[in-house]
XYZ file of C-alpha atoms in Angstrom:
574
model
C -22.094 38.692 18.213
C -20.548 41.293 16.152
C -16.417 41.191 16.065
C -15.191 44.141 17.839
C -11.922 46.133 16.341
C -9.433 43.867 18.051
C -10.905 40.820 16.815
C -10.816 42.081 13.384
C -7.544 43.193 13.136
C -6.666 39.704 14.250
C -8.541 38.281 11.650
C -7.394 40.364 9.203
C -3.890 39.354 10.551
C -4.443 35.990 10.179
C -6.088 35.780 6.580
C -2.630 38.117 5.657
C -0.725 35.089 6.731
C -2.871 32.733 4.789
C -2.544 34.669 1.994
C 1.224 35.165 2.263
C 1.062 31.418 2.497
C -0.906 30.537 -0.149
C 0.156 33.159 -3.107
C 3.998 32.236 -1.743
C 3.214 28.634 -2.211
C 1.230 29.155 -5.410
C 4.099 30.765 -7.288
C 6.737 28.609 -5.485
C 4.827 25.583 -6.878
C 4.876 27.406 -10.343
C 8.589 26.699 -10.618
C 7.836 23.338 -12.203
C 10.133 20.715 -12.713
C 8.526 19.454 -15.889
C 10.285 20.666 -19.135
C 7.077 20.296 -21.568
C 8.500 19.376 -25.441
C 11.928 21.788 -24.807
C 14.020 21.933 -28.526
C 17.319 22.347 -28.257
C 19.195 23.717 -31.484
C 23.019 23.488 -31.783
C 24.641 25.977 -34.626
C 27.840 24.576 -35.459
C 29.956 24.162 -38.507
C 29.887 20.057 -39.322
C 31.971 18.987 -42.368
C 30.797 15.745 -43.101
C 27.610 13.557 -42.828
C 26.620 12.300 -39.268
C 25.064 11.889 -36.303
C 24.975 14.075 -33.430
C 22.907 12.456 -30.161
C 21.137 14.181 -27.156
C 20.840 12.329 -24.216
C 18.874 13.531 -21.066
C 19.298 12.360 -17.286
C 15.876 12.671 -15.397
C 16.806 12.537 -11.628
C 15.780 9.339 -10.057
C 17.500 7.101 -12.811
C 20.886 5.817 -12.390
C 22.454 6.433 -15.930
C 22.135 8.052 -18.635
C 19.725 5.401 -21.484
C 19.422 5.044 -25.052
C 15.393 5.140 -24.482
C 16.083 8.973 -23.225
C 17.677 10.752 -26.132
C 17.188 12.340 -29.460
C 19.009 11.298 -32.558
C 19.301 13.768 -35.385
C 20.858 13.247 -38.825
C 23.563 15.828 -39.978
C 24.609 16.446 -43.105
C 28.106 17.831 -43.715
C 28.835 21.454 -44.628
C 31.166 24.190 -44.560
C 28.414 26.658 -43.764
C 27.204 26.746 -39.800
C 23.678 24.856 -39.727
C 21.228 24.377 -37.393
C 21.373 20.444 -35.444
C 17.690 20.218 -34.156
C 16.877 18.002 -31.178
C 12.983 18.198 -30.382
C 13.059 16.528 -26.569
C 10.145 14.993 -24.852
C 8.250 16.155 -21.881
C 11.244 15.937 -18.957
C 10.110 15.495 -15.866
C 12.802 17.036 -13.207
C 16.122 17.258 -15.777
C 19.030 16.133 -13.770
C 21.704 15.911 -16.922
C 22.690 16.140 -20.560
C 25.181 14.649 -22.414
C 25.742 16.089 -26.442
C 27.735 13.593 -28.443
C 28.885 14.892 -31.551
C 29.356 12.405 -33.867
C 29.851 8.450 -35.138
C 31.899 9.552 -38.053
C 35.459 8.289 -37.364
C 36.854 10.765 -40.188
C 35.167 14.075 -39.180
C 37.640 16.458 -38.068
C 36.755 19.645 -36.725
C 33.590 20.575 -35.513
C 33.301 23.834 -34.631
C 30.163 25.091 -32.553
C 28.586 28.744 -32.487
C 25.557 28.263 -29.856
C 22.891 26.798 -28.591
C 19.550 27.215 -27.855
C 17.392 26.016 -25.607
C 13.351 27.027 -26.287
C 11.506 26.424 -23.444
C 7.690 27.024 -22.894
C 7.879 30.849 -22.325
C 11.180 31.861 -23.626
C 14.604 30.754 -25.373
C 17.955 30.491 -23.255
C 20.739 31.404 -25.787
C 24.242 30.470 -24.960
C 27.438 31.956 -27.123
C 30.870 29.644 -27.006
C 31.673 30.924 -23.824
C 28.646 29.820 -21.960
C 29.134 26.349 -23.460
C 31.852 26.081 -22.230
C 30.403 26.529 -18.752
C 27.181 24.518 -19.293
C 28.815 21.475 -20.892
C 32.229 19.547 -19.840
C 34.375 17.326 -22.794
C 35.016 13.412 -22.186
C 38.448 12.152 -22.665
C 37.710 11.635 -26.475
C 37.304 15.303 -27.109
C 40.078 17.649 -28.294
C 39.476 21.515 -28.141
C 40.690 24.128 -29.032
C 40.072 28.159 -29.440
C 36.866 30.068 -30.854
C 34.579 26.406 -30.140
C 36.792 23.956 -32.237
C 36.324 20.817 -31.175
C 37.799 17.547 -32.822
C 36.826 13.960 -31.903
C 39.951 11.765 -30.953
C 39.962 7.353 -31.224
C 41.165 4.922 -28.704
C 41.730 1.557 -28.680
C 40.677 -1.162 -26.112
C 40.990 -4.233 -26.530
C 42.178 -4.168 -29.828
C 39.016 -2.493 -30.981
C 38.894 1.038 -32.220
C 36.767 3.145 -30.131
C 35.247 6.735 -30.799
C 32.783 7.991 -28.562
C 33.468 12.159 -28.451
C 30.654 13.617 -25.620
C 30.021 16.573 -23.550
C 28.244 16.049 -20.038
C 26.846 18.963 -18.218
C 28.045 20.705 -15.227
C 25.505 19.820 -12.641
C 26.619 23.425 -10.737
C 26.395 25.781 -13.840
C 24.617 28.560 -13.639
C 23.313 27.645 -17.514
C 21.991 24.250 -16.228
C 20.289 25.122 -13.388
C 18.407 27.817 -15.689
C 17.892 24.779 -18.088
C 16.370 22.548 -15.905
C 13.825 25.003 -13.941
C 10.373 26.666 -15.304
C 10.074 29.684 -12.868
C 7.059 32.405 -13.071
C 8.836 34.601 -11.074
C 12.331 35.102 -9.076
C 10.904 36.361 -6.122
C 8.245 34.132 -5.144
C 8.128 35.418 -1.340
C 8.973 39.215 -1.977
C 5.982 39.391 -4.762
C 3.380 37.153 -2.162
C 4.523 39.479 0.664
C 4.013 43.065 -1.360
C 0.918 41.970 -2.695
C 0.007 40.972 1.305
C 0.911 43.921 2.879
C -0.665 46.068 0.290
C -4.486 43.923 0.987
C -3.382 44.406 4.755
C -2.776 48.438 4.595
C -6.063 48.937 2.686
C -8.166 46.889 4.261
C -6.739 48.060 8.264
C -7.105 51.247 7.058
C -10.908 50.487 6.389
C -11.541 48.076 9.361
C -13.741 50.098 10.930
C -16.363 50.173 8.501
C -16.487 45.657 8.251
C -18.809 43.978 9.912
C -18.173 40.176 10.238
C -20.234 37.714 12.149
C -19.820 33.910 13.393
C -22.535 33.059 10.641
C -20.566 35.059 8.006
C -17.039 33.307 8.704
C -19.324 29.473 9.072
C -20.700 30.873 5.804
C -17.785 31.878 4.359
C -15.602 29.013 5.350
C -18.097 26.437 4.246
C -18.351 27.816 0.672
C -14.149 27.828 0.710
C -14.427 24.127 1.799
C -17.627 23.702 -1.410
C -14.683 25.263 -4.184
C -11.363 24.283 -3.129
C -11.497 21.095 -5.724
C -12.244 23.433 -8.088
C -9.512 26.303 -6.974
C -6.964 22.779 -7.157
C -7.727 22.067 -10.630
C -7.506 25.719 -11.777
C -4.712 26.818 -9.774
C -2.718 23.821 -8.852
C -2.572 25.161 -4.999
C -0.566 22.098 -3.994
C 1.295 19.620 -6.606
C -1.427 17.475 -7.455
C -0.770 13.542 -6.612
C -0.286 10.508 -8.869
C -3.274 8.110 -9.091
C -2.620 5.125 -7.519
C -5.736 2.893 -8.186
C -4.847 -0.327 -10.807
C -7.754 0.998 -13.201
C -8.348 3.741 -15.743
C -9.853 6.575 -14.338
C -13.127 7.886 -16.065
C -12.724 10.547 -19.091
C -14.605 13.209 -19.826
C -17.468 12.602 -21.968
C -18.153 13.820 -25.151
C -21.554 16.532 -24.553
C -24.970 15.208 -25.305
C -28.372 16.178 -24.283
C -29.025 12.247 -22.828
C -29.220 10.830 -19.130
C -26.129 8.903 -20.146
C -24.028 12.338 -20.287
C -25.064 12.789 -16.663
C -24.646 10.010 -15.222
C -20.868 9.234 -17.127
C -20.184 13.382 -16.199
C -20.925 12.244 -12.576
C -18.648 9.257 -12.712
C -15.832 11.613 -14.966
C -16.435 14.350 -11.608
C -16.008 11.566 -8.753
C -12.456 10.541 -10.460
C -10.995 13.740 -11.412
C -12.788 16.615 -8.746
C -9.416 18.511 -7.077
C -7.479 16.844 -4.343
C -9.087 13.802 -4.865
C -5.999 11.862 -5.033
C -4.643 13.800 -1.432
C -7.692 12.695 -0.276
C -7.035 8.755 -0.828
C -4.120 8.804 0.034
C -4.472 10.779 3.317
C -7.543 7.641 4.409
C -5.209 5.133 2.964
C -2.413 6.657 4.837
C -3.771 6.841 8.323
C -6.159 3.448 7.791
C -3.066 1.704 7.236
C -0.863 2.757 9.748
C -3.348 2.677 12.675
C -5.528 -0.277 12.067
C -2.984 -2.435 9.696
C -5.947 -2.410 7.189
C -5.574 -2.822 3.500
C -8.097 0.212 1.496
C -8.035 -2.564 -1.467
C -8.287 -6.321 0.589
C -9.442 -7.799 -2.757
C -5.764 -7.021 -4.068
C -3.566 -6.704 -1.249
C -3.832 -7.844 2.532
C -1.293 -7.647 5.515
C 0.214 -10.744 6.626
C 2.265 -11.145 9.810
C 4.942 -8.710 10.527
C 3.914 -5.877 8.284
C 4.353 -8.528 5.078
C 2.027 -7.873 2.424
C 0.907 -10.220 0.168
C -1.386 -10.427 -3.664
C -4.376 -11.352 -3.099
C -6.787 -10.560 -6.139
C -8.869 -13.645 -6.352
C -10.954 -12.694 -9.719
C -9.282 -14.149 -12.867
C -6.040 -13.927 -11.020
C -3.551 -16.789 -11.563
C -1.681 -16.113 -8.149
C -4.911 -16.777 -5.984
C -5.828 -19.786 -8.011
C -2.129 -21.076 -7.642
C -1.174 -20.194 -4.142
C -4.734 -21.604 -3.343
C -4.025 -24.753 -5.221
C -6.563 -24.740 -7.439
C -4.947 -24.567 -10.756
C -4.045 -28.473 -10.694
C -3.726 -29.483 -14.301
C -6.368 -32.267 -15.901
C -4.687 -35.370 -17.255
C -4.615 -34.461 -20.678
C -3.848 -31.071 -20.065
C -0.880 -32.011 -17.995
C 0.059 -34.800 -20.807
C 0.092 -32.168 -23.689
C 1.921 -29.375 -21.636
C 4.978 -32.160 -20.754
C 4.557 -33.346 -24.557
C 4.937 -30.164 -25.848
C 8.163 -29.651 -23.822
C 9.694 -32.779 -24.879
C 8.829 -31.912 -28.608
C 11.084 -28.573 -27.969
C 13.922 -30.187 -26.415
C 13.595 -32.492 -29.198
C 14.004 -29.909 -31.628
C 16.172 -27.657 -30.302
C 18.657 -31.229 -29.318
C 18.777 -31.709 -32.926
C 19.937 -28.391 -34.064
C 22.799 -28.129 -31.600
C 21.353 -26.143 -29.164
C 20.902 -26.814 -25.062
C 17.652 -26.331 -23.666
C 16.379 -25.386 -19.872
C 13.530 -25.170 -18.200
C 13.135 -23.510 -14.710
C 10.672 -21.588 -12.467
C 10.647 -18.534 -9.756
C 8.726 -19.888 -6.662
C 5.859 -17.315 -5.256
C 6.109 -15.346 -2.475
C 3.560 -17.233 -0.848
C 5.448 -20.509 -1.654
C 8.872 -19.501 0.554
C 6.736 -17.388 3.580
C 3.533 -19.072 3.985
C 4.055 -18.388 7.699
C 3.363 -14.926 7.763
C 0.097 -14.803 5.366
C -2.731 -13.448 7.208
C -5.608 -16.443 8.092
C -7.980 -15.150 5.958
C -5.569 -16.506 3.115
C -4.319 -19.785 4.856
C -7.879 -20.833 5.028
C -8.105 -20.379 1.071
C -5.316 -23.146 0.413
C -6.567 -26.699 -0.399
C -5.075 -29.603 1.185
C -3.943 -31.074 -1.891
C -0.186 -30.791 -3.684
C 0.499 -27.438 -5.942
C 0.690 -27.562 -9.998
C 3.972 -27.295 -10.030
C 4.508 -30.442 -7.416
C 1.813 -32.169 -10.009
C 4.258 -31.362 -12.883
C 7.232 -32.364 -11.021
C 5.645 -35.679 -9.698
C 4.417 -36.510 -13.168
C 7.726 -35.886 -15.130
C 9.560 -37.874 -12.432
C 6.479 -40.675 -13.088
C 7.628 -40.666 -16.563
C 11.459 -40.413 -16.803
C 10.889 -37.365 -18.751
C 14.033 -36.345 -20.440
C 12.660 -32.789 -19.496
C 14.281 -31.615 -16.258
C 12.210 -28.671 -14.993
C 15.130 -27.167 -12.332
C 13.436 -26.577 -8.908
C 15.340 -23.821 -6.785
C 12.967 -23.819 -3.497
C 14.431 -26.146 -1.713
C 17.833 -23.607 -1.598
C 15.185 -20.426 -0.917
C 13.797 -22.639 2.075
C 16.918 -23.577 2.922
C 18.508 -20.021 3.159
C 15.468 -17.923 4.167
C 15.866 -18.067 7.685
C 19.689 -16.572 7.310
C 18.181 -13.540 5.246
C 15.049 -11.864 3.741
C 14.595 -13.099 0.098
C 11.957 -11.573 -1.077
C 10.364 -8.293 -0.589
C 8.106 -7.375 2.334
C 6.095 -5.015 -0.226
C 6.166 -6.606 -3.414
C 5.783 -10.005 -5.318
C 9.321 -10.116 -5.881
C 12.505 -11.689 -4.637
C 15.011 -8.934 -3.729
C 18.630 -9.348 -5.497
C 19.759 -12.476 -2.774
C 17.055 -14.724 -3.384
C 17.345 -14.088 -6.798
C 21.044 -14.410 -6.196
C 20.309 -18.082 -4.645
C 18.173 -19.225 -7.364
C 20.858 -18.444 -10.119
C 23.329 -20.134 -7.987
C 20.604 -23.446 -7.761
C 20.393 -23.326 -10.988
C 23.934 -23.361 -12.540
C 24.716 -25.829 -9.933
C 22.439 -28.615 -11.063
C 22.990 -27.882 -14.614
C 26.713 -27.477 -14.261
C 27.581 -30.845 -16.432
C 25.261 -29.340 -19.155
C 26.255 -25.724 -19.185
C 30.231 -26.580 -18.813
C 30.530 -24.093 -15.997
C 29.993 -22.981 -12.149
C 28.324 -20.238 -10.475
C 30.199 -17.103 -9.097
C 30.677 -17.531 -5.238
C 29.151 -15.358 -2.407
C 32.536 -13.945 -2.282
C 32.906 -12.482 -5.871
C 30.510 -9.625 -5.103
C 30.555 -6.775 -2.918
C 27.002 -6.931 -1.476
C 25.368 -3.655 0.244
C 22.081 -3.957 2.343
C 20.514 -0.444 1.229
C 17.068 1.234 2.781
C 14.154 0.642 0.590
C 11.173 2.021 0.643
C 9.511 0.964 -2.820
C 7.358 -1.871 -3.454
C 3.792 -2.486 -5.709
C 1.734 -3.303 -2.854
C 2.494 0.045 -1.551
C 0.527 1.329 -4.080
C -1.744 -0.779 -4.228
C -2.436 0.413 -0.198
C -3.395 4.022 -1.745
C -0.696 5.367 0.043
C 2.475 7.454 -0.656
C 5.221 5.978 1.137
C 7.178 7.989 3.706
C 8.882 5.501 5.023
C 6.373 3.774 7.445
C 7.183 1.162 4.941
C 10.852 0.434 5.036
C 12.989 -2.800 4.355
C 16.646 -3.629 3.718
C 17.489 -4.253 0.366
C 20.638 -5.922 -0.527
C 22.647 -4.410 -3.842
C 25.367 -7.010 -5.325
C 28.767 -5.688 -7.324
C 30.989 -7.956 -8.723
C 34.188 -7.769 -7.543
C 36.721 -8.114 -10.757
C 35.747 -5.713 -13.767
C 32.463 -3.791 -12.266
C 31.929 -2.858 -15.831
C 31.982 -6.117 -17.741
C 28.216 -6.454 -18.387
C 27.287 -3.989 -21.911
C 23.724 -3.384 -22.585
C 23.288 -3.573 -26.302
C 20.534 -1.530 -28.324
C 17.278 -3.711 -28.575
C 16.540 -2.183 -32.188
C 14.456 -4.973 -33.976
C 13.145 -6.684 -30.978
C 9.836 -6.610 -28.218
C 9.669 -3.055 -26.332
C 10.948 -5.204 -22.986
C 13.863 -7.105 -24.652
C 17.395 -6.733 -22.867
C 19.974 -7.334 -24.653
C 24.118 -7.881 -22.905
C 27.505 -8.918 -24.200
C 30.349 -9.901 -21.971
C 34.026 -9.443 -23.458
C 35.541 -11.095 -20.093
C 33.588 -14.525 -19.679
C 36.179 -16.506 -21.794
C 33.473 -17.990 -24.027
C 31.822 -16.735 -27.104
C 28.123 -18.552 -26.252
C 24.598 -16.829 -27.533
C 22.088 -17.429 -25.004
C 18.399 -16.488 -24.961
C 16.137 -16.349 -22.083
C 12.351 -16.617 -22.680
C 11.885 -14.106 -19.148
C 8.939 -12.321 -16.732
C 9.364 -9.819 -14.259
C 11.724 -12.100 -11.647
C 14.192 -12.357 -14.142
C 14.921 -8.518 -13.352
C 17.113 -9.460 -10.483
C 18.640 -12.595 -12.498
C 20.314 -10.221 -15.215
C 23.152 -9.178 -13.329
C 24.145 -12.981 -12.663
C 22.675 -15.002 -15.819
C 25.132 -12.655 -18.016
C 28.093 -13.163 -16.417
C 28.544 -16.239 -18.286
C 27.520 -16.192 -21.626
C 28.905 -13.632 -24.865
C 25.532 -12.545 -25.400
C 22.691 -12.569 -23.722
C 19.210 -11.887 -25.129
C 15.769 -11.645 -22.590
C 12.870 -12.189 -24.765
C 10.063 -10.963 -22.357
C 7.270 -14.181 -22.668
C 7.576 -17.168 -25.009
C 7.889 -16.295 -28.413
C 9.735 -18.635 -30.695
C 10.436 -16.811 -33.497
C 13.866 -15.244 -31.579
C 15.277 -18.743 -31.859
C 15.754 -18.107 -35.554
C 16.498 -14.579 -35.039
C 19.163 -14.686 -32.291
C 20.760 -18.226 -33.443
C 21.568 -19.139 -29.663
C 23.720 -21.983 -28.208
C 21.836 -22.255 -24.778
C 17.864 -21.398 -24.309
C 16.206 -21.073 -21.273
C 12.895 -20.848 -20.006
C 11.927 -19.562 -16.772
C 8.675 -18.151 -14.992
C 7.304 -17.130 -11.497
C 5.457 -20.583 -10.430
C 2.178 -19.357 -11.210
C 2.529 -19.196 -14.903
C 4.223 -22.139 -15.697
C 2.186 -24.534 -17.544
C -0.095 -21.596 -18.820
C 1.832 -20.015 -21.573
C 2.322 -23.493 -23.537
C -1.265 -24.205 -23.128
């Protein structure tokens, strides 16, 4: 059946609104937050040699980082001269913060303009707009015509010189900054463009002719190139892969089956909305059947707990399953090799400790789903076996056990995540409390109290095994995570610079412990949470991510300490 002239001009009606929709959305979309490789050049008059520092603030992070900025090397002059930072790709700019100078005898500086060259243009800003776009810290004097002069302090006896600017989050200048628009107007432009289309093709409407077949047709060959129109066009922001593996590349052209069959497998993890796709089936899969997309990584457990359950070459299956129990000789060399390290480190003055960060599945093996209970072995865990044997042999080797506290406690409040392999901030909180209290005699001091901290139970909605679902969460998946503040001097903790040491190193100093002790922590992932206690109590504080030896030497520590999530421990000295 032919459509009569009603029916068309609804149609037409409706594809104007789909339009609208789509060419709005489009160029809406095309106001993208990601700052591709911006430069941002600085003409000001610097009299003597230094170093002026660009720092950038990507929303989501809580502070501005070392990691995030651009150093550049200036070398003095009376003329005006060009200070080059060449940025990074940003993803969704937040802040900047310009400092302008290390040199404690500078003087003036006095600044022209600045440029920011973005992909498609150049935002120039005179004195005035500088002014506007960037605010001075406490350690910057100014003056008329864009003098500014640096200005010292002293705190705790120690000079300090640390002149900055900080954008103004609600300047005009930064909003400009942080935003790649196509166009101003994104609706007004979508809507002329619509209502021109609608005028011409009502005023023809007579002469179309559109059948069921032809709209089946037609919407069936929309449905066959949308992937395609997504990878062009970009019709809706395209989704982060969440799969733990590489995704197939595109292969280099050859006139062989191979190229084929690799094209096909490049197509099948790259075609347009693919990653919408996964997540919508992984979305609506695990909300209404409580079904894991990825069982062979991740399953649900009781209560909407999820737990890691990768059972090929993983060390968590084979630990939480109990079958990772050491063989005699292995277990003798891993304690001898301990004992040799005390040994060592006793006789060069130093203290050393050995502890480990229970599993998840160690501290709530009630809510693991059957299909995992009925993996464990009756038989004792390796850790148990270690602890049994060094207890066998009077080891001199303590290896510090804080379950029994987690067990203890866990009934009083969640300790670990419900989404992750993790403790959250208490548990970890509990362990570092264990810990100092069984090594008090050793370590000449006590743990901080319950009491010392401020502690906030926050909404959280993040988590590994979220992603490991195929999902986006939206907050189906929602927990309360607790955040802990000390009480006296909120500030005390100083990250250092890690220059010189492993990507993951972190590196503190703490003016108001009342000791001047180096320790160094041979660290994993759980030690995240165990930074914000562990260096309340020691001058320095350096987390060597693994076991690598060499730092000894390098960092000269009084106190070392080893700990590990229970499923490593005994692997890394084999």
């Amino acid at each position: 059946m032919i459509l009569n002239n009603i029916g068309k001009r609804y149609l037409v009606a409706l594809l104007g609104m789909a339009t609208f929709l789509f060419l709005a959305n489009y160029l809406k979309k095309s106001e993208s937050k990601e700052l591709e490789q911006m430069v941002v050049v600085l003409n000001a008059k610097v009299p003597q040699d230094d170093v002026f520092q660009l720092f950038y603030w990507e929303r989501g992070e809580s502070k501005f980082q070392i990691a995030n900025s651009v150093r550049t090397k200036v070398t003095g002059s009376q003329q005006f001269q060009n200070i080059t930072f060449e940025l990074p790709n940003i993803y969704d700019l937040f802040r900047l913060r310009l400092d302008i100078g290390e040199n404690l005898n500078q003087g003036t500086v006095n600044i022209k303009q600045i440029r920011f060259i973005k992909k498609g243009g150049a935002l120039v800003y005179g004195i005035e707009e500088f002014k506007r776009l960037f605010a001075p810290n406490k350690y910057v004097a100014q003056s008329k015509n864009g003098s500014f002069e640096g200005k010292r302090d002293t705190i705790n006896m120690k000079p300090v010189y640390d002149p900055y600017f900080i954008s103004v989050d609600s300047s005009t200048e930064m909003e400009s900054i942080s935003e790649n628009k196509l166009t101003q107007y994104p609706y007004l432009i979508s809507a002329f463009i619509c209502l021109a289309i609608f005028l011409f093709v009502g005023y023809n409407v007579n002469r179309i002719s559109v059948s069921p077949e032809a709209l089946f047709v037609g919407a069936f060959v929309l449905i066959l190139i949308l992937p395609t129109l997504q990878n062009q066009l970009q019709l809706t922001e395209p989704l982060e892969n969440l799969e733990k593996r590489e995704l197939a590349e595109m292969p280099e052209y050859s006139w062989s089956k191979s190229f084929t069959r690799e094209f096909e497998t490049y197509y099948n993890d790259n075609f347009g909305l693919r990653n919408n796709l996964v997540n919508w089936g992984g979305t609506y899969r695990t909300k209404l059947f409580r079904s894991s997309i990825h069982p062979e990584l991740v399953k649900f457990g009781k209560k909407k707990w999820l737990f890691y359950n990768k059972m090929e070459g993983s060390r968590m299956f084979k630990s939480y399953a109990r079958t990772n129990l050491l063989p005699q000789d292995t277990l003798r060399m891993v304690i001898n090799k301990w004992e040799d390290k005390k040994k060592r480190f006793d006789a060069e003055g130093r203290k050393y400790f050995l502890s480990f960060w229970p599993n998840k599945h160690s501290i709530y093996p009630e809510y693991l789903p059957i299909t995992m209970k009925v993996q464990i072995k009756d038989t004792l865990s390796r850790v148990d076996q270690i602890l049994q044997q060094l207890a066998k042999d009077n080891s001199p080797i303590k290896l510090h056990d804080v379950r029994p506290e987690l067990l203890q406690s866990k009934g009083e409040k969640v300790l670990y995540h419900k989404f992750d392999s993790h403790w959250n901030d208490y548990g970890a909180f509990l362990a570092y409390r264990s810990f100092f209290n069984a090594n008090k005699e050793a370590l000449g001091m006590l743990p901080k109290s319950e009491e010392d901290f401020e502690i906030r139970w926050e909404d959280y909605s993040g988590g590994e095994f979220i992603q490991m679902l195929g999902v986006r969460n939206k907050g189906f998946f929602k927990e309360k995570n607790p955040k802990f503040t000390i009480k006296e001097n909120k500030d005390q903790i100083e990250y250092l610079p890690i220059d010189g040491f492993p990507r993951l190193t972190v590196r503190t100093r703490n003016e108001h412990c009342g000791n001047k002790i180096k320790a160094l922590i041979f660290r994993d992932s759980f030690s995240n949470s165990l930074i914000q206690f562990f260096s309340l109590h020691f001058y320095e504080v350096t987390y060597i991510w693994g076991y690598k030896e060499y730092y000894v030497g390098k960092v000269q520590p009084d106190i070392i300490i080893e700990g590990f999530v229970e499923r490593e421990i005994g692997e890394k000295i084999k």
